[in-house]
């Protein structure tokens, strides 16, 4: 499917990424440089990086497929499912983390609750990130193989080699600055497909008219708010309670790979601005990933598998050259996801596991080296374990789904931890353990409890709610923390006025 | 209960109004933030309307509300 010009564009992109990433090696002289970019990065780079690392090659295909089946309501995930949470993160949580000089979210949980909560949260993230790496490599490589005929092991080795080298040497600065270029490539490739597809279907109004006449199953395709009794996974109740109130906040506030980027900002204004700028860019994502799926309803009606929508649109719409650009956009999605996983996992391991449990009080150069070696080891594990995924076809979806179940309880302890000073270490620990257990229970017996197709939004909400209730009850029954212990860890209106102390 | 059956009487139009009200509430809360807090990190002489994060937030929320109002 690729022509000569397409190969040239893809190879130029890969080589360019490697050279750009390695350029940032000279800025890494300490562990703070490696994990927090020396706290020197501007808001626009961080904002772009937050957005691009959230979109993988698989999301392009998956979201287009969902838009083909369910319509525009899929856009809720990048609109109401991102913007309010990013504003909350920008104005309340990020300033606390940034002023506290923290490296990881579990580090906050450790200071606010206890070391056990920190370790459980960190180990869970490390396990999932490490497992996700191999699965992501394989699933993305299979996708690129199906779409473009690119050999699976060439995808894996080239991505691992390039991303591994620049992440190992350049740390998070290389990750964020290569993300900026990946963002630009992704937007150019994505918008080219959208504009050419719109031309093909005769414009937006023509597309809406054609879909409206295609039958009752397309009646709600342009309703962003779906009724409570819809069979799709996106009823408005799930979008409001599960997505807006829990999952979006958990992702933007409790996800290490997102928050760590904001902590690299050169000052507090840049940290806040990065999230708000990112929220503005986020609103364009549905145009890139959702619109091609909608337009495929007109161009390729009656597909049994919605995930075929995007590949078919690329094959039928894009000319040579732009196919290569779109392929580079897929690669950009894969690379930005892999570099985020590598750097965040290395940070979690070094700061939350190695430093407190394996070697306390070592030199800064030692921790820098540990971070780099962890990056390398993770990469080798990811590549080595990737073929295992071929024996478990549903493993990618299973991991993503399970990670979403972890988010309700973790957000409940973050939220109460920062807003309610009566919350105790035992309250937080109980909420985390019981909340995760409850989410697993609801998932196992979902057919008995839920009527919609995939109830992950509802499961997030109910596990969050139970986590919050457990936290309140257990906290009231156990000994409260002293004012000194809570200094700088609990929200105070003082943060909103002119003093810098928390 | 787990399926929010108790909200089945709420129409799509009312649900849309709930989302729009949420954006209005967030916008109001952002406007209530003190300017000193919004500009924290920028020297006093470099503070201008274009780096006022309240304006950025209101712009983003307005676009979001217009999307939900349209669809």
mmCIF file of C-alpha atoms in Angstrom, chain A residues 43 72 75-76 79-81 83-84 87 90-92 95 99 204 220 222-228 236-241 244-245 267-270 272-273 276-277 279-280 283 291 438 442 449-452 458 461-462 495-500, chain B residues 1-19 22-23 26-27 29-30 32-44 50-65 67-71:
data_model
loop_
_atom_site.group_PDB
_atom_site.id
_atom_site.type_symbol
_atom_site.label_atom_id
_atom_site.label_comp_id
_atom_site.label_asym_id
_atom_site.label_seq_id
_atom_site.Cartn_x
_atom_site.Cartn_y
_atom_site.Cartn_z
ATOM 1 C CA UNK A 43 3.448 25.486 28.847
ATOM 2 C CA UNK A 72 -20.840 11.765 17.801
ATOM 3 C CA UNK A 75 -16.640 12.838 21.422
ATOM 4 C CA UNK A 76 -17.730 13.204 25.039
ATOM 5 C CA UNK A 79 -14.865 17.229 25.468
ATOM 6 C CA UNK A 80 -16.690 16.938 28.790
ATOM 7 C CA UNK A 81 -14.420 13.999 29.610
ATOM 8 C CA UNK A 83 -11.910 19.974 29.829
ATOM 9 C CA UNK A 84 -13.558 20.321 33.301
ATOM 10 C CA UNK A 87 -9.346 22.982 34.724
ATOM 11 C CA UNK A 90 -4.812 23.266 36.679
ATOM 12 C CA UNK A 91 -6.237 25.415 39.471
ATOM 13 C CA UNK A 92 -6.295 23.055 42.475
ATOM 14 C CA UNK A 95 -0.192 23.909 42.113
ATOM 15 C CA UNK A 99 4.843 23.734 45.010
ATOM 16 C CA UNK A 204 -20.792 18.403 6.490
ATOM 17 C CA UNK A 220 -29.133 9.329 17.452
ATOM 18 C CA UNK A 222 -25.637 13.325 15.902
ATOM 19 C CA UNK A 223 -26.928 13.521 19.476
ATOM 20 C CA UNK A 224 -24.030 14.121 21.818
ATOM 21 C CA UNK A 225 -26.309 13.416 24.780
ATOM 22 C CA UNK A 226 -27.651 9.854 24.629
ATOM 23 C CA UNK A 227 -30.751 8.832 26.627
ATOM 24 C CA UNK A 228 -30.401 6.982 29.935
ATOM 25 C CA UNK A 236 -25.752 10.603 29.604
ATOM 26 C CA UNK A 237 -25.842 9.284 33.173
ATOM 27 C CA UNK A 238 -22.620 7.328 32.571
ATOM 28 C CA UNK A 239 -21.028 10.324 30.844
ATOM 29 C CA UNK A 240 -21.919 12.647 33.758
ATOM 30 C CA UNK A 241 -21.268 10.411 36.776
ATOM 31 C CA UNK A 244 -17.054 13.654 34.052
ATOM 32 C CA UNK A 245 -17.022 13.176 37.824
ATOM 33 C CA UNK A 267 7.112 28.072 37.070
ATOM 34 C CA UNK A 268 3.651 27.744 38.575
ATOM 35 C CA UNK A 269 1.971 29.817 35.867
ATOM 36 C CA UNK A 270 3.390 27.557 33.152
ATOM 37 C CA UNK A 272 -1.328 25.754 35.267
ATOM 38 C CA UNK A 273 -1.269 27.117 31.708
ATOM 39 C CA UNK A 276 -5.523 24.815 30.172
ATOM 40 C CA UNK A 277 -3.693 24.999 26.835
ATOM 41 C CA UNK A 279 -7.653 21.351 27.284
ATOM 42 C CA UNK A 280 -8.040 23.735 24.329
ATOM 43 C CA UNK A 283 -11.221 19.796 21.843
ATOM 44 C CA UNK A 291 -15.078 12.537 12.014
ATOM 45 C CA UNK A 438 -15.508 -3.776 44.501
ATOM 46 C CA UNK A 442 -18.805 -5.466 39.580
ATOM 47 C CA UNK A 449 -25.913 -5.593 37.574
ATOM 48 C CA UNK A 450 -25.902 -3.582 34.346
ATOM 49 C CA UNK A 451 -28.073 -3.289 31.255
ATOM 50 C CA UNK A 452 -25.700 -1.416 28.911
ATOM 51 C CA UNK A 458 -20.883 2.989 35.784
ATOM 52 C CA UNK A 461 -18.646 5.764 39.497
ATOM 53 C CA UNK A 462 -19.836 3.110 41.953
ATOM 54 C CA UNK A 495 -3.477 28.900 48.491
ATOM 55 C CA UNK A 496 -5.852 31.225 46.669
ATOM 56 C CA UNK A 497 -4.519 34.384 48.266
ATOM 57 C CA UNK A 498 -1.154 35.958 47.934
ATOM 58 C CA UNK A 499 0.996 33.841 50.254
ATOM 59 C CA UNK A 500 3.131 31.110 48.798
ATOM 60 C CA UNK B 1 -30.032 1.473 41.013
ATOM 61 C CA UNK B 2 -26.661 0.704 39.400
ATOM 62 C CA UNK B 3 -28.122 1.655 35.993
ATOM 63 C CA UNK B 4 -29.478 5.021 37.168
ATOM 64 C CA UNK B 5 -33.065 3.910 36.424
ATOM 65 C CA UNK B 6 -34.250 6.610 38.829
ATOM 66 C CA UNK B 7 -33.096 9.188 36.250
ATOM 67 C CA UNK B 8 -34.975 7.593 33.349
ATOM 68 C CA UNK B 9 -37.613 10.362 33.462
ATOM 69 C CA UNK B 10 -35.015 13.030 32.614
ATOM 70 C CA UNK B 11 -35.250 13.981 28.919
ATOM 71 C CA UNK B 12 -32.229 14.467 26.647
ATOM 72 C CA UNK B 13 -32.951 18.217 26.528
ATOM 73 C CA UNK B 14 -32.935 18.439 30.333
ATOM 74 C CA UNK B 15 -29.759 16.363 30.454
ATOM 75 C CA UNK B 16 -28.153 18.765 27.995
ATOM 76 C CA UNK B 17 -29.128 21.675 30.254
ATOM 77 C CA UNK B 18 -27.442 19.874 33.169
ATOM 78 C CA UNK B 19 -24.172 19.733 31.207
ATOM 79 C CA UNK B 22 -22.082 22.504 34.838
ATOM 80 C CA UNK B 23 -19.931 24.523 32.408
ATOM 81 C CA UNK B 26 -17.179 25.935 36.489
ATOM 82 C CA UNK B 27 -16.824 29.255 34.651
ATOM 83 C CA UNK B 29 -15.849 29.368 40.031
ATOM 84 C CA UNK B 30 -12.896 30.212 37.778
ATOM 85 C CA UNK B 32 -13.997 33.924 41.505
ATOM 86 C CA UNK B 33 -10.303 32.983 41.712
ATOM 87 C CA UNK B 34 -8.091 35.874 42.847
ATOM 88 C CA UNK B 35 -5.967 37.440 40.105
ATOM 89 C CA UNK B 36 -2.876 37.077 42.277
ATOM 90 C CA UNK B 37 -3.318 33.308 42.233
ATOM 91 C CA UNK B 38 -3.981 33.220 38.498
ATOM 92 C CA UNK B 39 -0.755 35.095 37.702
ATOM 93 C CA UNK B 40 1.439 33.326 40.288
ATOM 94 C CA UNK B 41 4.828 32.750 38.680
ATOM 95 C CA UNK B 42 4.759 35.830 36.430
ATOM 96 C CA UNK B 43 6.488 39.049 37.473
ATOM 97 C CA UNK B 44 4.077 41.922 38.135
ATOM 98 C CA UNK B 50 -3.334 37.631 27.308
ATOM 99 C CA UNK B 51 -1.676 35.631 30.092
ATOM 100 C CA UNK B 52 -4.726 35.829 32.319
ATOM 101 C CA UNK B 53 -5.648 32.170 32.747
ATOM 102 C CA UNK B 54 -9.218 33.094 33.647
ATOM 103 C CA UNK B 55 -9.723 34.342 30.088
ATOM 104 C CA UNK B 56 -8.160 31.165 28.681
ATOM 105 C CA UNK B 57 -10.475 29.025 30.789
ATOM 106 C CA UNK B 58 -13.600 30.993 29.892
ATOM 107 C CA UNK B 59 -12.704 30.773 26.186
ATOM 108 C CA UNK B 60 -12.291 26.983 26.411
ATOM 109 C CA UNK B 61 -15.532 26.570 28.372
ATOM 110 C CA UNK B 62 -17.418 28.792 25.881
ATOM 111 C CA UNK B 63 -16.298 26.649 22.934
ATOM 112 C CA UNK B 64 -17.231 23.514 24.859
ATOM 113 C CA UNK B 65 -20.677 24.902 25.714
ATOM 114 C CA UNK B 67 -20.475 22.335 20.948
ATOM 115 C CA UNK B 68 -22.965 20.866 23.431
ATOM 116 C CA UNK B 69 -25.536 23.505 22.565
ATOM 117 C CA UNK B 70 -25.202 22.727 18.831
ATOM 118 C CA UNK B 71 -25.308 18.919 19.060
#
